[in-house]
Backbone as numpy.savetxt, mean C-alpha at the origin, in Angstrom:
# Nx Ny Nz CAx CAy CAz Cx Cy Cz
2.63 7.83 4.43 2.63 6.91 3.31 2.46 5.33 4.36
2.33 4.14 3.05 2.31 2.99 3.83 2.21 1.84 3.02
2.34 0.95 3.52 2.89 -0.07 2.33 1.58 -0.73 1.66
0.49 -0.39 1.86 -0.70 -0.60 0.52 -0.10 0.39 -0.33
0.04 1.96 0.05 0.23 2.62 -1.33 1.20 2.58 -2.06
2.40 1.40 -1.44 3.77 0.99 -2.22 3.22 -0.25 -3.07
2.68 -0.91 -2.77 2.04 -1.81 -3.64 0.98 -1.24 -4.41
-0.01 -0.68 -4.48 -0.46 -0.09 -5.58 0.37 0.75 -6.73
1.71 1.21 -6.46 2.42 1.67 -7.12 2.97 0.76 -8.35
3.71 -0.61 -7.39 4.12 -1.64 -8.33 3.55 -2.04 -9.10
1.83 -2.42 -8.31 0.80 -2.88 -9.04 0.46 -2.03 -10.64
0.51 -0.99 -10.53 0.27 -0.30 -11.48 1.37 -0.40 -12.75
2.74 -0.54 -12.15 3.85 -0.47 -12.64 3.55 -1.96 -14.09
3.59 -2.57 -13.03 3.28 -4.04 -13.94 2.53 -4.21 -14.40
1.03 -3.92 -14.31 0.31 -3.62 -14.92 0.33 -3.23 -16.27
0.72 -2.01 -16.04 0.83 -0.92 -17.49 2.33 -1.44 -18.19
3.16 -2.15 -17.61 4.34 -2.24 -18.61 3.94 -3.40 -19.68
4.20 -2.92 -21.17 4.09 -3.73 -22.39 2.62 -3.95 -22.67
1.80 -2.89 -21.88 0.31 -3.09 -22.92 0.44 -1.45 -23.47
0.84 -0.70 -23.17 0.88 1.22 -23.80 1.83 0.93 -24.68
1.60 2.00 -25.48 3.05 2.59 -26.68 4.08 2.77 -25.79
3.98 2.93 -24.41 5.46 3.34 -23.73 6.18 1.39 -23.85
5.38 0.74 -24.07 6.06 -0.40 -23.75 6.53 -0.37 -22.91
8.16 -1.20 -22.09 8.91 -1.12 -21.22 9.20 0.26 -20.11
8.81 1.19 -20.48 9.21 2.65 -20.33 8.17 3.41 -19.37
7.87 2.45 -18.32 6.83 2.74 -17.25 7.81 2.31 -16.26
8.27 3.52 -14.46 8.58 3.21 -13.58 7.63 4.05 -12.49
7.98 3.74 -11.32 7.35 4.12 -9.96 8.33 5.14 -9.72
7.57 6.54 -9.44 8.46 7.41 -9.00 9.43 8.22 -9.54
10.22 7.70 -9.77 11.26 8.56 -10.80 11.94 8.22 -11.86
11.57 9.55 -13.27 11.86 9.59 -14.40 13.57 8.93 -14.60
13.63 9.48 -13.57 15.75 8.93 -14.23 15.83 7.32 -14.21
15.15 6.88 -12.99 15.05 5.24 -13.76 14.63 5.00 -15.11
14.56 5.59 -15.43 14.40 4.97 -17.19 15.40 5.29 -18.33
16.24 6.43 -18.03 17.48 6.57 -18.85 18.51 5.78 -19.38
18.68 4.57 -18.38 19.56 3.44 -19.20 19.08 2.75 -20.23
17.18 3.14 -20.34 16.87 2.04 -21.28 16.47 2.35 -22.39
16.11 4.06 -22.12 15.78 5.19 -23.43 17.06 5.66 -24.20
16.94 5.77 -25.64 17.78 6.72 -26.23 17.41 8.36 -26.58
18.08 8.06 -27.38 18.08 9.84 -28.02 16.95 10.05 -28.80
16.03 9.30 -29.63 14.88 9.19 -29.73 13.94 9.88 -28.46
12.65 9.93 -29.53 11.99 10.76 -28.36 10.81 9.45 -28.28
10.84 8.99 -27.17 9.44 8.25 -26.56 8.37 8.27 -25.28
7.54 7.87 -25.30 6.38 7.90 -24.97 6.61 7.08 -23.19
6.82 7.85 -22.42 6.56 6.75 -21.24 5.85 7.21 -19.93
5.78 6.44 -18.87 4.61 6.65 -17.56 5.32 6.65 -16.50
5.30 7.81 -15.45 5.84 7.86 -14.27 4.49 7.76 -12.73
4.29 6.39 -12.42 3.42 6.06 -11.38 4.38 7.01 -10.05
3.53 7.50 -9.54 3.55 8.13 -8.21 1.78 8.35 -7.35
2.17 8.38 -5.85 0.96 8.56 -5.02 1.88 9.47 -4.43
0.89 11.20 -4.33 1.22 12.33 -3.70 0.46 11.96 -2.34
-0.37 13.06 -2.56 -1.17 13.90 -1.48 -1.63 12.64 -0.61
-1.70 12.64 0.94 -2.80 11.60 1.51 -3.77 12.85 2.68
-4.73 12.14 2.25 -5.73 13.19 3.58 -6.64 12.19 3.88
-6.35 12.02 5.41 -7.43 11.00 6.64 -8.16 12.01 7.10
-9.52 12.00 6.90 -10.89 13.02 7.88 -10.91 12.19 9.39
-10.61 10.95 9.35 -11.34 10.15 10.57 -10.27 11.27 11.98
-11.01 10.89 13.30 -10.36 11.22 14.34 -10.68 10.28 15.43
-9.64 10.00 16.02 -9.78 9.30 17.34 -9.42 7.62 16.68
-8.99 7.67 15.43 -8.85 6.47 14.49 -7.55 5.15 14.67
-6.36 6.16 15.51 -5.16 5.89 15.46 -4.42 6.22 14.33
-3.19 5.61 14.26 -2.33 5.75 12.76 -2.48 5.10 11.76
-3.32 3.79 11.97 -3.65 3.18 11.02 -5.25 3.18 10.55
-5.78 4.54 9.96 -7.14 4.82 10.14 -7.53 3.76 8.76
-9.24 3.81 8.52 -9.53 3.19 8.27 -10.64 4.22 6.79
-10.26 5.27 7.23 -11.22 6.21 6.18 -10.21 7.13 6.03
-10.09 7.80 4.44 -8.80 8.61 3.88 -8.67 8.25 2.06
-8.27 9.19 2.15 -7.60 9.19 0.47 -6.41 9.48 -0.30
-5.69 9.02 -1.30 -4.93 9.43 -1.50 -4.87 10.11 -2.90
-4.12 10.62 -3.62 -3.66 10.77 -4.90 -3.28 10.09 -5.60
-3.56 9.16 -6.08 -2.56 8.30 -7.01 -2.44 8.63 -8.82
-1.53 9.36 -8.84 -1.12 9.92 -10.06 -0.15 9.43 -11.20
-0.61 9.69 -12.73 0.14 9.47 -13.64 0.80 10.43 -14.87
2.18 10.78 -14.52 2.65 11.38 -15.92 2.78 10.77 -16.90
2.38 11.24 -18.21 2.63 10.56 -19.29 3.52 11.65 -20.08
4.07 11.03 -20.43 5.41 11.82 -21.10 5.88 11.52 -22.51
6.36 12.35 -23.05 7.24 12.07 -24.45 8.24 12.64 -23.98
9.24 11.68 -23.90 11.19 12.63 -23.59 12.01 11.65 -24.49
13.41 12.18 -24.22 14.68 11.31 -24.82 15.52 11.48 -23.55
16.66 10.27 -23.63 17.76 10.68 -23.38 18.81 11.25 -23.30
19.80 12.49 -22.86 20.56 13.30 -23.87 21.63 12.88 -22.76
22.60 12.97 -23.69 24.31 12.85 -22.76 24.59 14.21 -23.20
25.40 14.79 -22.05 25.46 15.42 -21.65 27.35 15.48 -20.86
28.46 16.31 -21.23 29.64 16.29 -20.85 29.64 16.93 -19.36
30.22 16.35 -18.21 30.39 17.57 -17.38 31.77 17.91 -17.28
32.12 18.90 -16.89 33.47 19.81 -16.92 34.76 18.96 -16.22
34.16 17.70 -15.77 35.16 17.06 -15.59 35.66 15.19 -16.79
34.95 15.98 -17.95 34.95 14.97 -18.68 33.92 14.21 -18.47
33.00 13.32 -17.80 32.16 12.39 -17.71 30.87 12.30 -18.37
30.29 11.39 -18.68 29.02 11.74 -19.47 27.98 11.56 -18.60
27.11 12.06 -18.66 25.84 12.32 -17.99 24.74 12.06 -18.61
23.69 10.77 -18.46 22.20 11.01 -18.88 21.29 11.85 -18.37
20.27 12.00 -19.30 19.60 12.99 -18.58 18.44 12.91 -19.57
17.39 13.52 -18.79 15.41 13.36 -19.47 15.36 14.20 -19.97
14.96 14.88 -21.25 14.92 15.80 -21.49 12.99 15.90 -22.42
12.34 16.52 -21.76 11.01 16.29 -22.54 10.78 18.04 -23.66
10.44 17.63 -24.61 10.36 18.36 -25.57 8.96 19.70 -25.45
9.10 20.86 -26.52 7.97 21.15 -26.30 7.04 20.12 -27.12
5.29 20.33 -27.05 4.75 19.31 -27.86 4.77 20.01 -29.59
4.00 18.94 -30.11 3.82 19.51 -31.26 2.03 18.32 -31.58
1.57 18.57 -32.83 0.56 17.58 -33.17 0.87 15.70 -32.89
2.04 15.68 -32.85 2.64 14.28 -33.36 2.25 14.08 -31.96
2.82 14.28 -31.22 3.48 14.35 -29.58 1.80 14.75 -28.51
1.02 15.19 -29.25 -0.15 15.38 -28.33 -0.81 13.80 -28.65
-0.66 13.47 -30.03 -1.34 11.67 -30.15 -0.76 11.20 -29.04
0.45 11.16 -29.21 1.18 10.47 -28.43 0.41 10.23 -27.00
0.70 11.45 -26.55 -0.68 11.92 -24.82 -1.59 10.86 -25.45
-2.61 11.69 -25.87 -3.18 11.48 -26.55 -4.22 9.69 -25.68
-3.04 8.94 -27.02 -3.38 7.56 -26.85 -2.89 6.94 -25.41
-1.65 7.18 -24.70 -1.44 7.21 -23.46 -2.38 7.22 -22.65
-3.16 7.79 -22.58 -4.52 8.82 -21.90 -5.37 7.98 -22.10
-6.15 7.03 -23.03 -6.78 6.51 -24.03 -6.35 4.37 -22.89
-5.08 4.68 -22.83 -4.65 3.06 -22.77 -3.89 2.76 -21.24
-4.01 3.60 -20.25 -4.19 3.60 -18.84 -5.37 2.93 -18.42
-6.13 3.95 -19.18 -7.54 3.86 -18.89 -7.46 2.71 -19.35
-7.70 2.19 -20.10 -8.19 0.08 -20.67 -7.45 -0.23 -19.86
-5.90 -0.62 -19.45 -4.96 -1.32 -19.19 -5.51 -1.88 -17.41
-5.73 -1.07 -16.87 -6.03 -0.40 -15.23 -7.47 -1.33 -14.86
-8.19 -0.90 -16.36 -9.91 -1.76 -16.07 -10.14 -3.20 -16.74
-8.40 -3.61 -17.59 -8.81 -4.52 -18.40 -8.82 -5.94 -17.00
-10.22 -7.22 -17.49 -10.37 -7.88 -16.12 -9.42 -9.36 -16.31
-8.41 -8.98 -17.26 -7.95 -10.18 -17.52 -6.47 -9.87 -17.32
-6.10 -8.86 -16.68 -4.38 -8.25 -16.13 -4.82 -8.32 -14.49
-3.95 -9.60 -14.40 -3.81 -10.38 -12.77 -3.55 -9.18 -12.07
-2.22 -8.26 -12.58 -2.04 -7.00 -11.53 -2.78 -5.90 -11.86
-3.73 -5.73 -12.72 -4.68 -5.01 -12.12 -5.59 -5.10 -11.08
-6.25 -6.44 -11.67 -6.84 -6.68 -10.61 -6.41 -7.13 -9.75
-5.61 -7.09 -8.84 -4.86 -6.98 -7.42 -4.74 -5.52 -7.02
-4.27 -4.77 -8.53 -4.62 -3.28 -7.84 -6.14 -2.84 -7.49
-7.38 -3.44 -8.42 -8.63 -2.94 -8.52 -8.71 -3.39 -6.78
-8.33 -4.58 -6.51 -9.32 -4.72 -4.82 -8.31 -3.97 -4.18
-7.29 -3.54 -4.29 -6.95 -2.79 -3.29 -7.50 -0.93 -2.98
-7.96 -1.11 -3.85 -8.99 0.09 -3.78 -10.29 -0.11 -3.53
-10.81 0.73 -2.73 -12.18 0.45 -2.51 -13.38 1.82 -2.70
-12.78 2.78 -2.86 -13.65 3.79 -4.00 -12.55 4.50 -4.95
-13.23 4.93 -6.24 -12.24 6.23 -7.07 -13.56 7.63 -6.80
-12.41 8.44 -7.31 -12.85 10.02 -7.00 -12.86 10.53 -7.94
-12.53 11.42 -8.09 -12.56 12.59 -8.92 -11.48 12.45 -10.41
-11.34 12.52 -11.37 -9.70 12.06 -12.04 -9.75 13.55 -12.70
-8.94 14.34 -13.05 -8.26 15.36 -13.79 -7.04 15.61 -13.93
-6.72 16.26 -15.08 -5.30 15.99 -15.98 -5.11 17.69 -16.14
-3.84 17.90 -16.12 -3.19 18.84 -16.23 -2.09 19.33 -17.17
-1.56 19.79 -17.79 -0.68 20.23 -19.01 0.58 20.51 -18.37
1.87 20.24 -19.00 2.80 20.56 -18.37 3.87 21.92 -19.61
3.63 22.99 -18.27 3.59 24.25 -19.29 5.30 24.72 -18.92
5.75 25.72 -19.32 6.99 26.31 -18.78 6.13 27.55 -18.10
7.12 27.78 -16.83 6.27 28.63 -15.63 6.99 30.25 -17.03
7.59 30.28 -17.36 8.64 31.20 -18.07 7.31 31.91 -19.01
7.76 30.77 -20.34 7.49 31.46 -21.81 6.22 31.24 -22.10
5.49 29.92 -21.00 3.97 29.62 -21.71 4.58 28.38 -22.39
5.56 28.10 -22.76 5.27 26.52 -23.62 4.89 25.74 -23.48
4.10 24.62 -23.50 2.99 23.75 -23.66 4.69 22.22 -24.26
4.78 21.67 -23.04 5.48 20.82 -22.91 4.81 19.39 -23.14
5.49 18.11 -23.84 5.18 17.08 -24.27 4.65 15.80 -22.58
3.85 16.87 -21.98 3.92 15.46 -20.58 2.58 16.12 -19.77
1.65 15.19 -19.58 0.71 15.56 -19.12 0.39 14.53 -17.50
-0.15 15.42 -16.88 -0.21 14.76 -15.26 -1.41 14.92 -15.30
-1.83 13.37 -14.79 -3.52 12.92 -14.62 -3.09 12.55 -13.20
-4.17 12.95 -12.38 -4.43 12.98 -10.50 -5.33 12.31 -10.56
-5.78 10.61 -10.06 -6.96 10.65 -9.34 -7.04 10.10 -7.91
-7.91 10.62 -7.52 -8.29 10.63 -6.19 -8.98 9.09 -5.68
-8.28 8.32 -4.83 -8.86 7.00 -4.55 -8.83 6.80 -3.34
-9.40 5.79 -2.73 -9.56 5.59 -1.48 -8.94 3.95 -1.42
-8.07 3.92 -0.67 -7.49 2.24 -0.96 -7.76 1.73 0.62
-7.68 0.15 0.32 -7.58 -0.57 1.97 -6.54 0.01 2.91
-7.15 -0.15 4.46 -5.71 0.26 4.58 -4.88 -0.66 5.31
-3.79 -0.36 5.69 -2.75 -1.49 6.18 -3.18 -1.79 7.50
-3.05 -2.98 7.69 -3.62 -4.12 9.01 -2.76 -3.34 10.10
-3.90 -3.13 11.20 -3.00 -2.88 12.21 -1.68 -3.66 12.92
-0.93 -3.28 13.85 -0.16 -4.63 14.15 -0.79 -5.73 15.20
-0.67 -7.10 14.84 -1.21 -7.81 15.33 -2.69 -8.25 14.61
-3.14 -7.46 13.30 -4.40 -7.92 13.29 -4.02 -8.79 11.83
-4.99 -9.87 11.67 -4.84 -10.44 10.39 -4.81 -10.23 9.24
-4.03 -10.52 7.99 -3.68 -10.07 6.79 -5.06 -10.23 5.84
-5.20 -9.06 5.51 -6.64 -8.87 4.41 -6.02 -10.04 3.28
-7.29 -10.55 2.69 -6.81 -11.80 1.93 -6.85 -11.00 0.72
-7.29 -9.82 0.10 -6.61 -8.51 -0.65 -5.34 -8.34 -0.49
-4.83 -7.98 0.22 -3.54 -7.60 0.66 -2.45 -8.94 0.54
-2.36 -9.96 0.73 -2.26 -11.21 0.67 -2.10 -11.56 -0.86
-3.09 -11.67 -1.21 -3.29 -11.66 -2.67 -2.58 -10.76 -3.99
-1.90 -9.98 -2.99 -1.58 -8.71 -4.13 -0.22 -8.80 -3.92
0.37 -9.55 -2.68 1.92 -9.73 -2.42 2.69 -10.99 -3.03
1.41 -11.66 -2.96 1.44 -13.26 -3.70 1.79 -12.97 -5.30
1.33 -12.10 -5.52 1.16 -11.31 -7.38 2.19 -10.95 -7.74
2.96 -9.82 -6.37 3.89 -9.33 -7.05 5.13 -10.05 -6.91
5.05 -11.22 -5.81 6.40 -11.56 -5.77 6.49 -12.28 -6.91
5.70 -12.78 -7.94 6.44 -13.34 -9.05 7.09 -12.69 -9.95
7.13 -11.62 -9.45 8.34 -10.09 -10.41 9.94 -10.55 -9.48
11.01 -10.63 -10.32 11.78 -11.08 -9.71 11.97 -9.78 -9.00
12.07 -8.31 -9.49 12.66 -7.63 -9.19 12.03 -7.30 -7.60
10.77 -7.35 -7.27 9.82 -7.27 -6.57 9.87 -8.52 -5.21
10.53 -9.54 -5.22 10.95 -11.04 -4.42 11.30 -9.79 -3.26
11.99 -9.22 -2.92 13.07 -8.83 -1.91 12.11 -7.79 -0.70
11.15 -7.01 -1.60 10.80 -6.31 -1.14 9.19 -6.97 -0.79
8.66 -7.62 -1.47 7.56 -8.83 -0.80 8.21 -9.39 0.77
8.93 -9.87 0.78 9.85 -10.54 1.71 9.50 -9.80 3.12
10.39 -8.62 2.97 10.25 -7.22 3.58 8.63 -7.10 4.06
7.94 -6.99 3.24 6.51 -6.58 2.97 5.60 -6.94 4.51
5.63 -8.53 4.06 5.30 -9.72 5.18 5.94 -9.73 6.47
7.35 -9.11 6.53 7.88 -9.78 8.09 7.32 -8.54 8.78
6.65 -7.34 7.72 6.61 -5.83 8.96 5.30 -5.90 9.10
4.61 -6.89 8.28 3.11 -7.27 8.40 2.82 -8.18 9.84
3.49 -8.93 9.42 3.32 -10.11 10.70 4.30 -9.69 12.32
4.00 -8.36 12.47 4.84 -7.77 13.66 3.37 -7.82 14.22
3.79 -7.70 15.85 2.45 -7.62 16.36 1.54 -9.12 16.99
1.99 -9.93 16.03 0.94 -11.22 16.39 1.03 -11.72 17.86
2.23 -11.24 18.29 2.17 -12.25 20.07 1.72 -10.79 20.65
1.23 -9.81 20.66 0.44 -9.49 21.39 -1.28 -9.76 21.84
-1.39 -9.30 22.90 -2.42 -10.01 23.46 -3.36 -9.42 23.13
-4.96 -9.57 23.45 -5.98 -9.15 22.60 -6.26 -7.44 22.72
-5.87 -7.22 24.46 -6.09 -6.24 24.70 -4.86 -5.16 24.19
-3.71 -5.45 24.03 -3.03 -5.03 23.69 -3.15 -4.43 21.68
-3.77 -5.53 21.38 -3.95 -4.90 19.88 -5.18 -3.82 19.77
-6.05 -3.78 20.68 -7.23 -3.10 20.74 -6.08 -1.45 20.97
-5.30 -1.75 22.20 -4.61 -0.12 22.20 -3.85 -0.18 21.39
-2.77 -0.76 20.84 -1.92 0.06 19.27 -2.98 0.07 18.10
-4.11 -0.56 17.80 -4.78 0.38 16.83 -5.50 1.44 16.80
-5.81 1.87 18.23 -6.73 3.09 18.33 -5.44 4.11 18.65
-4.20 3.61 19.34 -2.74 4.35 19.77 -3.46 5.29 21.01
-3.64 4.49 22.19 -4.91 4.77 23.45 -3.13 4.31 24.50
-3.76 5.00 25.33 -3.17 4.23 27.04 -3.61 2.79 27.33
-2.89 2.30 28.37 -3.41 1.08 28.86 -4.99 0.54 29.53
-5.66 2.64 29.73 -5.95 2.48 30.46 -7.60 2.25 29.69
-7.40 3.17 28.08 -8.78 3.05 27.37 -9.18 1.32 27.38
-8.49 0.14 26.53 -8.81 -1.38 26.56 -9.80 -1.38 27.61
-9.69 -1.43 29.37 -10.05 -1.39 30.34 -11.56 -0.96 30.25
-11.72 0.50 29.76 -12.94 1.17 29.54 -13.68 0.43 28.84
-13.50 -0.30 27.68 -13.89 -0.76 26.72 -14.23 -2.23 27.05
-14.59 -2.74 28.48 -14.67 -4.25 28.58 -13.57 -4.93 28.01
-12.30 -4.49 27.82 -11.11 -6.11 27.32 -9.82 -5.22 27.61
-10.70 -5.73 29.51 -9.19 -5.37 30.84 -8.52 -6.01 30.26
-7.20 -5.28 30.48 -6.01 -5.56 30.63 -5.51 -6.72 32.08
-4.65 -7.74 31.81 -4.63 -8.23 32.93 -4.08 -7.75 34.18
-3.81 -8.04 35.34 -3.63 -7.30 36.81 -1.82 -7.42 36.57
-1.14 -6.38 36.95 0.46 -6.78 36.70 0.90 -7.75 38.09
1.77 -7.82 37.69 2.31 -8.91 38.73 2.38 -10.57 38.34
3.11 -11.59 38.78 3.29 -12.57 38.90 2.40 -13.48 37.78
3.10 -14.14 36.80 1.64 -14.83 35.44 1.83 -16.09 36.52
0.34 -16.30 36.88 0.11 -17.42 37.42 -0.62 -18.69 36.29
-0.09 -19.40 36.34 -0.37 -20.94 35.24 -1.24 -21.14 36.05
-2.27 -22.42 34.88 -3.30 -23.11 34.92 -3.23 -24.16 36.20
-2.66 -24.83 36.75 -2.44 -25.59 37.34 -2.27 -25.03 39.09
-1.83 -23.45 38.64 -1.97 -23.24 40.06 -2.58 -22.67 41.10
-3.83 -22.64 40.24 -5.01 -22.28 40.24 -6.21 -23.09 41.05
-6.25 -22.84 42.49 -7.31 -23.37 43.18 -8.80 -22.88 43.65
-9.77 -23.95 44.03 -11.02 -23.69 44.12 -11.38 -24.01 45.63
-12.61 -23.60 46.58 -12.38 -24.03 47.35 -14.49 -24.69 47.63
-14.36 -26.14 47.54 -15.62 -26.68 47.13 -15.84 -27.25 48.44
-17.08 -27.36 49.03 -17.63 -27.65 50.43 -16.91 -27.47 51.49
-15.93 -26.18 51.94 -15.43 -25.69 52.28 -13.54 -26.38 52.02
-13.38 -26.94 51.13 -12.05 -27.33 51.29 -11.79 -26.74 49.86
-10.30 -27.12 50.16 -9.16 -26.41 48.73 -9.11 -27.38 47.69
-9.55 -27.13 46.74 -9.38 -27.99 46.02 -8.69 -27.42 44.18
-7.90 -28.42 43.75 -7.23 -28.26 42.65 -7.94 -27.53 41.47
-8.26 -26.96 40.69 -8.56 -26.58 39.35 -7.89 -27.67 38.05
-8.43 -28.18 37.99 -8.34 -29.24 36.91 -9.40 -28.89 35.98
-9.12 -29.77 34.50 -10.15 -29.68 33.56 -11.50 -30.63 33.84
-11.10 -31.72 34.82 -12.20 -33.05 34.74 -12.77 -32.08 36.24
-12.90 -31.54 36.44 -13.89 -31.60 37.85 -14.89 -31.73 37.62
-15.69 -32.35 38.24 -16.97 -32.95 38.08 -17.88 -31.98 39.32
-19.49 -31.25 38.93 -20.09 -30.69 39.75 -20.41 -31.69 41.18
-20.28 -30.67 42.15 -20.34 -31.91 43.41 -22.33 -31.77 43.23
-22.54 -33.02 43.81 -23.87 -33.47 43.91 -24.76 -32.05 44.90
-24.29 -32.22 46.03 -24.74 -31.52 47.23 -24.53 -29.85 46.98
-24.08 -29.50 45.81 -23.98 -27.65 45.45 -25.03 -27.74 44.12
-25.80 -29.55 43.83 -27.10 -29.35 42.96 -26.82 -29.67 41.93
-25.37 -29.94 41.63 -25.01 -30.40 40.73 -25.37 -31.54 40.33
-25.25 -32.65 39.13 -24.91 -34.07 38.74 -23.87 -34.70 39.09
-23.54 -36.02 39.42 -22.49 -36.62 39.38 -21.93 -36.91 38.30
């Protein structure tokens, strides 16, 4: 997984919250996080997650520029049920009931609404989400079915194959679309610490030499940048500019910024 994937989940959650019949019942990766705000009444919720990643490129290093991920939305009608454990403690658990006509309508409404929200040009979080997606592939939906009895449950799993922009390699400039998305996420108090951490990670590698950045991006040995014409400096003591000299007309001369061409060598005084 990448930090861009994490940003996509966060942006989708913020774009959807308050803009569907799920209201604030939208979460990232774990439905159990919703148990604290749910009641014993059935209510629609949305679970945002990213699953499979597929990268077809070869010899592109770990920060590949071509690949797809499965962006998924679980549309659910569920309730929070409280159980008593054997030692007397109360435990909240999410329960997804068998579907009926009313619940099916709720799922159909959610299926329409997530598409509208993530396409909304006036939703700042959705705009940042779209800016991080280079291409959208097939969209498919599956029903939640009891594998034993075959009963259908009030859950619809939507999977969208997308091609996200790639994480910048160490030392690379932060792309404007990623910078803008981080700035937008920082407006959410719950995400501010995560944004600071992500910016710190993206900043790593800026002190690398240019040939080292190429080596890191391509995940190669030090010999490869030299083959590409970006040779690393010779190993040994670092020599400062003021320690370098040259020979002009047989005399040793310090190399300085204000050396003028020698007329005897065809230059102008």
